[in-house]
Structures are given as structure tokens and as C-alpha cells.
PDB file of C-alpha atoms in Angstrom:
ATOM      1  CA  MET G 165      85.071 -22.337  -6.029  1.00 69.00           C
ATOM      2  CA  GLU G 166      88.388 -24.185  -6.251  1.00 81.00           C
ATOM      3  CA  PHE G 167      88.500 -27.886  -7.061  1.00 89.00           C
ATOM      4  CA  ALA G 168      91.774 -29.858  -7.000  1.00 95.00           C
ATOM      5  CA  VAL G 169      92.096 -32.987  -9.130  1.00 96.00           C
ATOM      6  CA  SER G 170      95.062 -35.388  -9.086  1.00 97.00           C
ATOM      7  CA  ALA G 171      96.401 -37.840 -11.666  1.00 97.00           C
ATOM      8  CA  LEU G 172      97.926 -40.732  -9.716  1.00 97.00           C
ATOM      9  CA  PHE G 173     101.105 -42.518 -10.763  1.00 95.00           C
ATOM     10  CA  VAL G 174     101.580 -46.089  -9.491  1.00 93.00           C
ATOM     11  CA  PRO G 175     105.309 -46.733 -10.106  1.00 87.00           C
ATOM     12  CA  GLU G 176     105.021 -50.470 -10.702  1.00 82.00           C
ATOM     13  CA  ILE G 177     102.276 -53.055 -11.152  1.00 83.00           C
ATOM     14  CA  VAL G 178     103.553 -56.625 -11.017  1.00 77.00           C
ATOM     15  CA  ILE G 179     102.446 -59.831 -12.704  1.00 75.00           C
ATOM     16  CA  ALA G 180     100.026 -62.165 -10.909  1.00 80.00           C
ATOM     17  CA  ASN G 181     100.122 -60.455  -7.520  1.00 87.00           C
ATOM     18  CA  PRO G 182      96.923 -58.446  -6.944  1.00 94.00           C
ATOM     19  CA  GLU G 183      97.570 -58.174  -3.211  1.00 96.00           C
ATOM     20  CA  ARG G 184     100.916 -56.461  -3.778  1.00 92.00           C
ATOM     21  CA  ASN G 185      99.432 -54.259  -6.488  1.00 93.00           C
ATOM     22  CA  ARG G 186      96.567 -53.270  -4.204  1.00 97.00           C
ATOM     23  CA  LYS G 187      99.078 -52.215  -1.562  1.00 97.00           C
ATOM     24  CA  ALA G 188     100.958 -50.179  -4.177  1.00 95.00           C
ATOM     25  CA  LEU G 189      97.709 -48.444  -5.136  1.00 98.00           C
ATOM     26  CA  GLU G 190      96.970 -47.684  -1.494  1.00 98.00           C
ATOM     27  CA  SER G 191     100.499 -46.358  -0.953  1.00 98.00           C
ATOM     28  CA  THR G 192     100.179 -44.100  -4.002  1.00 97.00           C
ATOM     29  CA  ILE G 193      96.854 -42.687  -2.821  1.00 98.00           C
ATOM     30  CA  ARG G 194      98.125 -42.092   0.701  1.00 98.00           C
ATOM     31  CA  SER G 195     101.254 -40.389  -0.610  1.00 97.00           C
ATOM     32  CA  CYS G 196      99.141 -38.097  -2.774  1.00 97.00           C
ATOM     33  CA  TYR G 197      97.053 -36.899   0.153  1.00 97.00           C
ATOM     34  CA  GLU G 198      99.685 -36.939   2.888  1.00 96.00           C
ATOM     35  CA  THR G 199     102.225 -34.900   0.911  1.00 94.00           C
ATOM     36  CA  ASN G 200      99.679 -32.307  -0.211  1.00 91.00           C
ATOM     37  CA  LYS G 201      97.947 -31.518   3.066  1.00 90.00           C
ATOM     38  CA  ASP G 202      97.955 -27.812   2.279  1.00 91.00           C
ATOM     39  CA  ILE G 203      95.650 -28.532  -0.665  1.00 90.00           C
ATOM     40  CA  HIS G 204      92.361 -30.366  -0.330  1.00 91.00           C
ATOM     41  CA  ILE G 205      92.421 -32.750  -3.288  1.00 95.00           C
ATOM     42  CA  ASP G 206      88.795 -33.380  -4.143  1.00 96.00           C
ATOM     43  CA  LEU G 207      89.344 -36.192  -6.617  1.00 98.00           C
ATOM     44  CA  ALA G 208      92.174 -38.505  -7.675  1.00 98.00           C
ATOM     45  CA  VAL G 209      92.384 -40.873 -10.648  1.00 98.00           C
ATOM     46  CA  GLY G 210      94.386 -44.116 -10.611  1.00 98.00           C
ATOM     47  CA  PRO G 211      95.368 -46.518 -13.415  1.00 96.00           C
ATOM     48  CA  GLU G 212      93.315 -48.862 -15.535  1.00 95.00           C
ATOM     49  CA  LEU G 213      93.435 -52.481 -14.231  1.00 94.00           C
ATOM     50  CA  SER G 214      95.111 -51.196 -11.081  1.00 96.00           C
ATOM     51  CA  ILE G 215      95.627 -54.628  -9.474  1.00 95.00           C
ATOM     52  CA  CYS G 216      97.004 -56.686 -12.368  1.00 89.00           C
ATOM     53  CA  GLU G 217      99.080 -56.759 -15.530  1.00 80.00           C
ATOM     54  CA  TYR G 218      97.736 -55.552 -18.856  1.00 78.00           C
ATOM     55  CA  GLN G 219      97.198 -58.581 -21.096  1.00 73.00           C
ATOM     56  CA  LEU G 220      96.458 -58.431 -24.832  1.00 66.00           C
ATOM     57  CA  SER G 221      96.763 -62.138 -25.594  1.00 69.00           C
ATOM     58  CA  GLU G 222      94.031 -64.107 -27.373  1.00 72.00           C
ATOM     59  CA  GLU G 223      95.228 -67.322 -25.724  1.00 74.00           C
ATOM     60  CA  ALA G 224      93.167 -68.661 -22.847  1.00 78.00           C
ATOM     61  CA  GLU G 225      96.216 -69.605 -20.759  1.00 76.00           C
ATOM     62  CA  HIS G 226      97.129 -65.917 -20.635  1.00 73.00           C
ATOM     63  CA  PHE G 227      93.799 -64.156 -20.284  1.00 80.00           C
ATOM     64  CA  GLU G 228      92.429 -66.656 -17.749  1.00 86.00           C
ATOM     65  CA  LYS G 229      94.992 -65.206 -15.331  1.00 84.00           C
ATOM     66  CA  ILE G 230      93.305 -61.817 -15.559  1.00 88.00           C
ATOM     67  CA  ARG G 231      89.901 -63.393 -15.056  1.00 94.00           C
ATOM     68  CA  GLY G 232      91.235 -64.988 -11.894  1.00 94.00           C
ATOM     69  CA  PHE G 233      91.877 -61.522 -10.438  1.00 95.00           C
ATOM     70  CA  ALA G 234      88.433 -60.134 -11.316  1.00 97.00           C
ATOM     71  CA  GLU G 235      86.311 -58.806  -8.446  1.00 98.00           C
ATOM     72  CA  ARG G 236      82.693 -58.047  -7.774  1.00 98.00           C
ATOM     73  CA  ILE G 237      81.959 -54.329  -7.507  1.00 98.00           C
ATOM     74  CA  PRO G 238      81.561 -52.936  -4.869  1.00 98.00           C
ATOM     75  CA  GLU G 239      81.956 -56.062  -2.731  1.00 98.00           C
ATOM     76  CA  GLY G 240      85.521 -56.819  -3.842  1.00 98.00           C
ATOM     77  CA  GLU G 241      88.701 -55.947  -1.972  1.00 98.00           C
ATOM     78  CA  THR G 242      89.773 -53.123  -4.285  1.00 98.00           C
ATOM     79  CA  SER G 243      86.397 -51.360  -4.224  1.00 98.00           C
ATOM     80  CA  GLN G 244      86.312 -51.713  -0.456  1.00 98.00           C
ATOM     81  CA  LEU G 245      89.824 -50.253  -0.186  1.00 98.00           C
ATOM     82  CA  LEU G 246      88.879 -47.262  -2.344  1.00 98.00           C
ATOM     83  CA  MET G 247      85.733 -46.683  -0.309  1.00 98.00           C
ATOM     84  CA  LYS G 248      87.739 -46.783   2.921  1.00 98.00           C
ATOM     85  CA  LEU G 249      90.367 -44.333   1.625  1.00 98.00           C
ATOM     86  CA  SER G 250      87.725 -42.010   0.176  1.00 98.00           C
ATOM     87  CA  LYS G 251      86.116 -41.775   3.587  1.00 98.00           C
ATOM     88  CA  GLU G 252      89.439 -41.356   5.396  1.00 98.00           C
ATOM     89  CA  TYR G 253      90.568 -38.483   3.173  1.00 98.00           C
ATOM     90  CA  GLU G 254      87.053 -37.124   2.501  1.00 97.00           C
ATOM     91  CA  THR G 255      87.611 -37.336  -1.232  1.00 98.00           C
ATOM     92  CA  HIS G 256      86.537 -39.000  -4.456  1.00 98.00           C
ATOM     93  CA  LEU G 257      88.643 -41.763  -6.001  1.00 98.00           C
ATOM     94  CA  VAL G 258      88.582 -43.421  -9.424  1.00 98.00           C
ATOM     95  CA  ALA G 259      90.549 -46.549 -10.395  1.00 98.00           C
ATOM     96  CA  GLY G 260      90.339 -49.419 -12.849  1.00 98.00           C
ATOM     97  CA  ILE G 261      89.397 -52.955 -11.770  1.00 97.00           C
ATOM     98  CA  PRO G 262      88.871 -56.207 -13.692  1.00 96.00           C
ATOM     99  CA  GLU G 263      85.220 -56.901 -12.833  1.00 98.00           C
ATOM    100  CA  ILE G 264      83.110 -60.051 -12.700  1.00 98.00           C
ATOM    101  CA  ASP G 265      79.378 -59.611 -12.259  1.00 98.00           C
ATOM    102  CA  LYS G 266      76.856 -61.913 -10.598  1.00 97.00           C
ATOM    103  CA  ASN G 267      76.329 -63.743 -13.898  1.00 97.00           C
ATOM    104  CA  GLY G 268      80.022 -64.493 -14.386  1.00 97.00           C
ATOM    105  CA  VAL G 269      80.525 -61.833 -17.101  1.00 97.00           C
ATOM    106  CA  TYR G 270      83.934 -60.121 -17.155  1.00 96.00           C
ATOM    107  CA  TYR G 271      84.389 -56.383 -17.742  1.00 96.00           C
ATOM    108  CA  ASN G 272      87.240 -53.898 -17.918  1.00 96.00           C
ATOM    109  CA  SER G 273      85.772 -51.415 -15.437  1.00 98.00           C
ATOM    110  CA  ALA G 274      86.482 -48.319 -13.392  1.00 98.00           C
ATOM    111  CA  VAL G 275      84.902 -47.540 -10.030  1.00 98.00           C
ATOM    112  CA  ILE G 276      84.245 -44.152  -8.438  1.00 98.00           C
ATOM    113  CA  THR G 277      83.903 -43.816  -4.668  1.00 98.00           C
ATOM    114  CA  GLY G 278      82.928 -40.854  -2.508  1.00 98.00           C
ATOM    115  CA  PRO G 279      83.813 -39.023   0.720  1.00 98.00           C
ATOM    116  CA  LYS G 280      81.231 -40.841   2.827  1.00 98.00           C
ATOM    117  CA  GLY G 281      82.841 -44.143   1.899  1.00 98.00           C
ATOM    118  CA  GLU G 282      80.160 -44.863  -0.670  1.00 98.00           C
ATOM    119  CA  HIS G 283      80.297 -46.550  -4.044  1.00 98.00           C
ATOM    120  CA  ILE G 284      79.048 -43.886  -6.452  1.00 98.00           C
ATOM    121  CA  GLY G 285      79.234 -45.738  -9.732  1.00 98.00           C
ATOM    122  CA  THR G 286      80.906 -48.201 -12.081  1.00 98.00           C
ATOM    123  CA  CYS G 287      81.944 -47.474 -15.677  1.00 98.00           C
ATOM    124  CA  ARG G 288      82.656 -50.329 -18.084  1.00 97.00           C
ATOM    125  CA  GLN G 289      84.733 -50.128 -21.220  1.00 96.00           C
ATOM    126  CA  GLY G 290      82.805 -50.376 -24.490  1.00 93.00           C
ATOM    127  CA  ARG G 291      82.748 -52.940 -27.260  1.00 86.00           C
ATOM    128  CA  GLU G 292      85.205 -50.931 -29.381  1.00 80.00           C
ATOM    129  CA  SER G 293      87.975 -52.071 -27.041  1.00 77.00           C
ATOM    130  CA  TRP G 294      87.440 -55.814 -27.519  1.00 72.00           C
ATOM    131  CA  ARG G 295      90.694 -56.302 -29.447  1.00 71.00           C
ATOM    132  CA  PHE G 296      92.707 -55.070 -26.439  1.00 73.00           C
ATOM    133  CA  HIS G 297      90.953 -57.209 -23.838  1.00 83.00           C
ATOM    134  CA  PHE G 298      90.181 -60.712 -25.040  1.00 84.00           C
ATOM    135  CA  TRP G 299      89.665 -61.760 -21.414  1.00 89.00           C
ATOM    136  CA  ALA G 300      86.592 -59.483 -21.159  1.00 93.00           C
ATOM    137  CA  THR G 301      83.247 -60.997 -22.132  1.00 94.00           C
ATOM    138  CA  GLY G 302      81.008 -58.001 -21.434  1.00 95.00           C
ATOM    139  CA  TYR G 303      80.931 -54.339 -22.420  1.00 95.00           C
ATOM    140  CA  ALA G 304      79.253 -51.102 -21.442  1.00 95.00           C
ATOM    141  CA  ASP G 305      75.536 -50.733 -22.036  1.00 91.00           C
ATOM    142  CA  GLU G 306      74.717 -47.943 -24.453  1.00 84.00           C
ATOM    143  CA  GLY G 307      73.011 -45.980 -21.722  1.00 86.00           C
ATOM    144  CA  GLN G 308      75.567 -46.456 -18.972  1.00 94.00           C
ATOM    145  CA  ARG G 309      76.181 -43.474 -16.724  1.00 95.00           C
ATOM    146  CA  ASN G 310      79.752 -42.245 -16.986  1.00 97.00           C
ATOM    147  CA  VAL G 311      79.350 -38.565 -16.039  1.00 98.00           C
ATOM    148  CA  PHE G 312      79.069 -37.617 -12.365  1.00 98.00           C
ATOM    149  CA  GLU G 313      78.364 -34.270 -10.738  1.00 96.00           C
ATOM    150  CA  ILE G 314      80.693 -33.379  -7.869  1.00 94.00           C
ATOM    151  CA  ARG G 315      80.443 -29.991  -6.186  1.00 89.00           C
ATOM    152  CA  SER G 316      78.588 -28.457  -9.147  1.00 90.00           C
ATOM    153  CA  LYS G 317      81.177 -29.715 -11.692  1.00 94.00           C
ATOM    154  CA  LYS G 318      80.605 -32.622 -14.063  1.00 96.00           C
ATOM    155  CA  TYR G 319      83.276 -35.297 -14.427  1.00 97.00           C
ATOM    156  CA  GLY G 320      83.242 -37.905 -17.166  1.00 98.00           C
ATOM    157  CA  ILE G 321      85.088 -41.216 -16.871  1.00 98.00           C
ATOM    158  CA  ILE G 322      86.562 -42.924 -19.937  1.00 98.00           C
ATOM    159  CA  ILE G 323      88.965 -45.857 -19.690  1.00 97.00           C
ATOM    160  CA  CYS G 324      92.332 -45.409 -21.418  1.00 94.00           C
ATOM    161  CA  ALA G 325      92.415 -45.269 -25.232  1.00 90.00           C
ATOM    162  CA  GLU G 326      88.627 -44.989 -25.522  1.00 95.00           C
ATOM    163  CA  ILE G 327      89.254 -41.244 -25.433  1.00 96.00           C
ATOM    164  CA  LEU G 328      90.314 -41.787 -29.073  1.00 94.00           C
ATOM    165  CA  VAL G 329      86.900 -43.291 -29.940  1.00 93.00           C
ATOM    166  CA  ASP G 330      84.600 -40.493 -31.088  1.00 96.00           C
ATOM    167  CA  GLU G 331      81.423 -42.452 -30.266  1.00 93.00           C
ATOM    168  CA  VAL G 332      82.558 -42.476 -26.630  1.00 95.00           C
ATOM    169  CA  MET G 333      84.501 -39.232 -26.300  1.00 97.00           C
ATOM    170  CA  SER G 334      82.115 -36.899 -28.102  1.00 97.00           C
ATOM    171  CA  PRO G 335      79.005 -37.353 -25.920  1.00 96.00           C
ATOM    172  CA  THR G 336      81.090 -37.580 -22.744  1.00 97.00           C
ATOM    173  CA  SER G 337      83.033 -34.392 -23.440  1.00 98.00           C
ATOM    174  CA  GLU G 338      79.846 -32.495 -24.259  1.00 98.00           C
ATOM    175  CA  LEU G 339      78.465 -33.309 -20.798  1.00 97.00           C
ATOM    176  CA  SER G 340      81.714 -32.950 -18.817  1.00 98.00           C
ATOM    177  CA  ASP G 341      83.820 -30.140 -17.398  1.00 96.00           C
ATOM    178  CA  VAL G 342      86.743 -32.584 -17.026  1.00 97.00           C
ATOM    179  CA  VAL G 343      87.302 -36.128 -18.341  1.00 98.00           C
ATOM    180  CA  LEU G 344      88.997 -38.581 -15.958  1.00 98.00           C
ATOM    181  CA  VAL G 345      91.034 -41.332 -17.618  1.00 98.00           C
ATOM    182  CA  PRO G 346      92.223 -44.451 -15.738  1.00 98.00           C
ATOM    183  CA  ALA G 347      94.924 -45.699 -18.120  1.00 94.00           C
ATOM    184  CA  SER G 348      97.553 -48.323 -18.866  1.00 89.00           C
ATOM    185  CA  TRP G 349      99.192 -46.216 -21.524  1.00 86.00           C
ATOM    186  CA  TYR G 350     102.894 -46.460 -22.219  1.00 77.00           C
ATOM    187  CA  ILE G 351     105.068 -43.651 -23.496  1.00 69.00           C
ATOM    188  CA  GLU G 352     105.979 -44.593 -27.066  1.00 65.00           C
ATOM    189  CA  GLU G 353     107.960 -41.839 -28.745  1.00 58.00           C
ATOM    190  CA  ARG G 354     105.438 -38.938 -28.890  1.00 74.00           C
ATOM    191  CA  LEU G 355     102.345 -41.054 -29.508  1.00 75.00           C
ATOM    192  CA  PHE G 356     100.956 -40.719 -25.971  1.00 86.00           C
ATOM    193  CA  GLU G 357     101.702 -37.001 -25.727  1.00 91.00           C
ATOM    194  CA  ASP G 358     100.320 -36.215 -29.173  1.00 92.00           C
ATOM    195  CA  ASN G 359      97.172 -38.287 -28.663  1.00 93.00           C
ATOM    196  CA  ILE G 360      96.178 -36.673 -25.388  1.00 96.00           C
ATOM    197  CA  LYS G 361      97.079 -33.181 -26.581  1.00 96.00           C
ATOM    198  CA  GLU G 362      94.995 -33.540 -29.733  1.00 96.00           C
ATOM    199  CA  THR G 363      92.072 -35.093 -27.842  1.00 97.00           C
ATOM    200  CA  ALA G 364      91.932 -32.269 -25.275  1.00 97.00           C
ATOM    201  CA  ARG G 365      92.159 -29.694 -28.075  1.00 97.00           C
ATOM    202  CA  ASP G 366      89.613 -31.298 -30.410  1.00 98.00           C
ATOM    203  CA  TYR G 367      87.006 -31.944 -27.710  1.00 98.00           C
ATOM    204  CA  ARG G 368      87.810 -28.795 -25.721  1.00 98.00           C
ATOM    205  CA  VAL G 369      87.957 -30.535 -22.373  1.00 97.00           C
ATOM    206  CA  PRO G 370      90.736 -31.109 -19.792  1.00 97.00           C
ATOM    207  CA  LEU G 371      92.000 -34.686 -19.367  1.00 98.00           C
ATOM    208  CA  VAL G 372      93.305 -36.095 -16.068  1.00 98.00           C
ATOM    209  CA  ILE G 373      95.109 -39.395 -16.715  1.00 98.00           C
ATOM    210  CA  GLY G 374      96.068 -41.790 -13.929  1.00 97.00           C
ATOM    211  CA  ASN G 375      98.653 -44.308 -15.098  1.00 95.00           C
ATOM    212  CA  ARG G 376     101.133 -47.022 -14.170  1.00 89.00           C
ATOM    213  CA  GLY G 377     104.887 -46.936 -14.545  1.00 83.00           C
ATOM    214  CA  LEU G 378     106.588 -50.278 -15.108  1.00 69.00           C
ATOM    215  CA  GLY G 379     103.732 -52.553 -15.979  1.00 59.00           C
ATOM    216  CA  PHE G 380     105.180 -56.039 -15.764  1.00 52.00           C
ATOM    217  CA  TYR G 381     107.581 -57.662 -13.364  1.00 39.00           C
ATOM    218  CA  ASP G 382     108.295 -61.326 -12.681  1.00 38.00           C
ATOM    219  CA  GLY G 383     110.238 -60.889  -9.441  1.00 37.00           C
ATOM    220  CA  THR G 384     113.693 -60.868 -11.018  1.00 34.00           C
ATOM    221  CA  GLU G 385     113.605 -58.620 -14.061  1.00 35.00           C
ATOM    222  CA  HIS G 386     111.301 -56.254 -15.910  1.00 38.00           C
ATOM    223  CA  ARG G 387     109.483 -57.605 -18.928  1.00 43.00           C
ATOM    224  CA  ILE G 388     107.577 -55.004 -20.844  1.00 43.00           C
ATOM    225  CA  TYR G 389     104.859 -55.900 -23.312  1.00 43.00           C
ATOM    226  CA  LYS G 390     105.606 -54.781 -26.874  1.00 42.00           C
ATOM    227  CA  LYS G 391     102.435 -54.301 -28.882  1.00 39.00           C
ATOM    228  CA  SER G 392     101.745 -57.763 -30.262  1.00 37.00           C
ATOM    229  CA  LEU G 393      98.866 -60.133 -29.746  1.00 39.00           C
ATOM    230  CA  GLU G 394     101.059 -63.107 -28.909  1.00 44.00           C
ATOM    231  CA  GLY G 395     100.965 -62.813 -25.131  1.00 46.00           C
ATOM    232  CA  LYS G 396     104.754 -62.572 -24.985  1.00 47.00           C
ATOM    233  CA  TYR G 397     106.740 -60.171 -22.843  1.00 44.00           C
ATOM    234  CA  ASN G 398     109.738 -58.901 -24.776  1.00 46.00           C
ATOM    235  CA  GLU G 399     112.844 -58.077 -22.800  1.00 43.00           C
ATOM    236  CA  GLY G 400     115.459 -55.442 -23.441  1.00 39.00           C
ATOM    237  CA  GLU G 401     113.511 -52.241 -24.011  1.00 43.00           C
ATOM    238  CA  LEU G 402     112.363 -50.391 -20.910  1.00 46.00           C
ATOM    239  CA  VAL G 403     109.025 -48.697 -21.551  1.00 54.00           C
ATOM    240  CA  LYS G 404     107.243 -46.614 -18.922  1.00 73.00           C
ATOM    241  CA  GLY G 405     103.899 -44.969 -18.454  1.00 85.00           C
ATOM    242  CA  ARG G 406     103.398 -41.607 -16.759  1.00 91.00           C
ATOM    243  CA  ALA G 407     100.604 -39.646 -15.161  1.00 96.00           C
ATOM    244  CA  ALA G 408      99.354 -36.739 -17.244  1.00 97.00           C
ATOM    245  CA  ILE G 409      97.151 -33.670 -17.172  1.00 97.00           C
ATOM    246  CA  VAL G 410      96.384 -31.741 -20.347  1.00 97.00           C
ATOM    247  CA  LEU G 411      94.287 -28.633 -20.760  1.00 96.00           C
ATOM    248  CA  PRO G 412      92.852 -27.670 -24.159  1.00 96.00           C
ATOM    249  CA  GLY G 413      95.381 -25.748 -26.220  1.00 94.00           C
ATOM    250  CA  LYS G 414      98.182 -26.314 -23.694  1.00 94.00           C
ATOM    251  CA  GLU G 415     101.222 -28.573 -23.594  1.00 94.00           C
ATOM    252  CA  PRO G 416     100.546 -31.688 -21.477  1.00 95.00           C
ATOM    253  CA  THR G 417     102.073 -32.065 -18.025  1.00 96.00           C
ATOM    254  CA  ILE G 418     103.499 -35.604 -17.981  1.00 95.00           C
ATOM    255  CA  LYS G 419     105.330 -36.874 -14.894  1.00 95.00           C
ATOM    256  CA  GLU G 420     106.565 -40.024 -13.155  1.00 91.00           C
ATOM    257  CA  ARG G 421     104.791 -38.942  -9.983  1.00 95.00           C
ATOM    258  CA  ASN G 422     101.398 -37.852  -8.718  1.00 96.00           C
ATOM    259  CA  ILE G 423     100.379 -34.524 -10.243  1.00 96.00           C
ATOM    260  CA  PHE G 424      97.376 -32.276  -9.812  1.00 93.00           C
ATOM    261  CA  PHE G 425      95.749 -29.123 -11.041  1.00 89.00           C
ATOM    262  CA  VAL G 426      93.420 -26.699  -9.346  1.00 88.00           C
ATOM    263  CA  GLU G 427      90.305 -25.801 -11.261  1.00 78.00           C
ATOM    264  CA  ARG G 428      88.651 -22.488 -10.536  1.00 71.00           C
TER     265      ARG G 428
END
């Protein structure tokens, strides 16, 4: 039985404009399915935090912006969009969303939707990631479900760099045929490529990584976040993310476009 899985590449996610970012996500998904009509893509993975900028700042004035974009799952606009597109293309979709629950707790989450337009599940990032998301106030429960069976195959979901956390990656990889990774992961020399290659090799599992390209934009010029915790966007160096697929023992496929592989 063949099963096609796509890593989505959203070319640009802009600052403080979730509506525009949501449209970019929709356009990326539609392009993936409309340009590959000869292949039934069973599942596609989008970026982490697909509707907003990635913010590492500890300062409230910065991370409160992210909280302002948080949505209830599955009632929020982004979940509803993914459910609609899943039904339209008879597929499964995964993408990252800043989540707020009924108690006002904020999570860095990913949602998975199915071909009947249903919400299948929500995966929240764990406590190990706190230093990257000061805006989040909640984390995954120890027993959260993050592995889903689709057409007799098991697919784990891990958000971005948590694939480097053994306490998360080890149990997920043991239960999964493929690990799906919604990411906001920038290409920095060979760090991205080496990390995903080593992870796929060490845990003996394929990785499908949906990602963003240019991550920050203020309407006039690109401002890319350089790894600091000051909440400042440094200008001058253009850094991009890319979609990626890596099979154990193989060189990663890393592209500035939607990519897919067919599993047999």
C-alpha cells in the first residue's frame, strides 16, 4: 500500500498579521494538492506557529503579542480552516497553532485534522521547550497522545526541536513509522541538516518537516531573529528555513518548496 506524505513550505510568515499568515498557509496547502493531482497525498505537515512570528523574548511586551493570536482548538479559525481543507482534499493535515484553552492557559500546539473534516487530535509541546517560548504557560501532559494510526501506519507528531529531546523522541519513534515535525527551524550553516540527519539515523525513523521560509516581516523590510533572548530582530543577515524529508541513513532532502515522499 502506497502512502504519500508532504512537507509543506510556507514562503513567508509575517509579524502581527495572523489573517495574512492563515491565507499563506491555505495557499501553500492548495498548491501542494493542486499541483500534484497525479499523486494522492495522504498527509501534509505545515510549520510550527503557522499564523504568527516566532518569539523568544522574555519581555511581556513581546510575548503578549503571541498570546493575542492564540486560538481555541478546534473552534479557532486555523483549526476550522485545516478541517475544511482536509475534507476538500480528502487528506490529513498537521500544522502548528498558538493555543489558548478554556482556562486561559497558553500552549505551543499542533493540530491534526482528517479527511471527513474532523479534528483528530492536538499535540502540545513539552516543558523542555520553556526557554524557547516564554509566552506559553502550559505544556504537554505526560500521557498525551501524539501517535496516530492512519491507513495502518503510525505517525508521531513532535514540534520542532523537541526531536532533539530524547525523553520525547525515544518513545515516539518506537511507536511510529514516520515522525511528523511542524517546525520554525532556520538553516544555520549545517546545524539544521546535521541535526535532522543524525536524529533520523539514531532513532531509525523517517522525519517529515514542515517549515517556514522568511519568518519575520514588518511590511517594508525583512528582519530575521538572531538567536538571542532580547526580543530584537537583527537586520542585515538573511536567514531562511526550508522544508525537509530525511530517511534513516540517507542524505536529507531540503527544499524551498513543498516536497513529498511515497512510502510503500
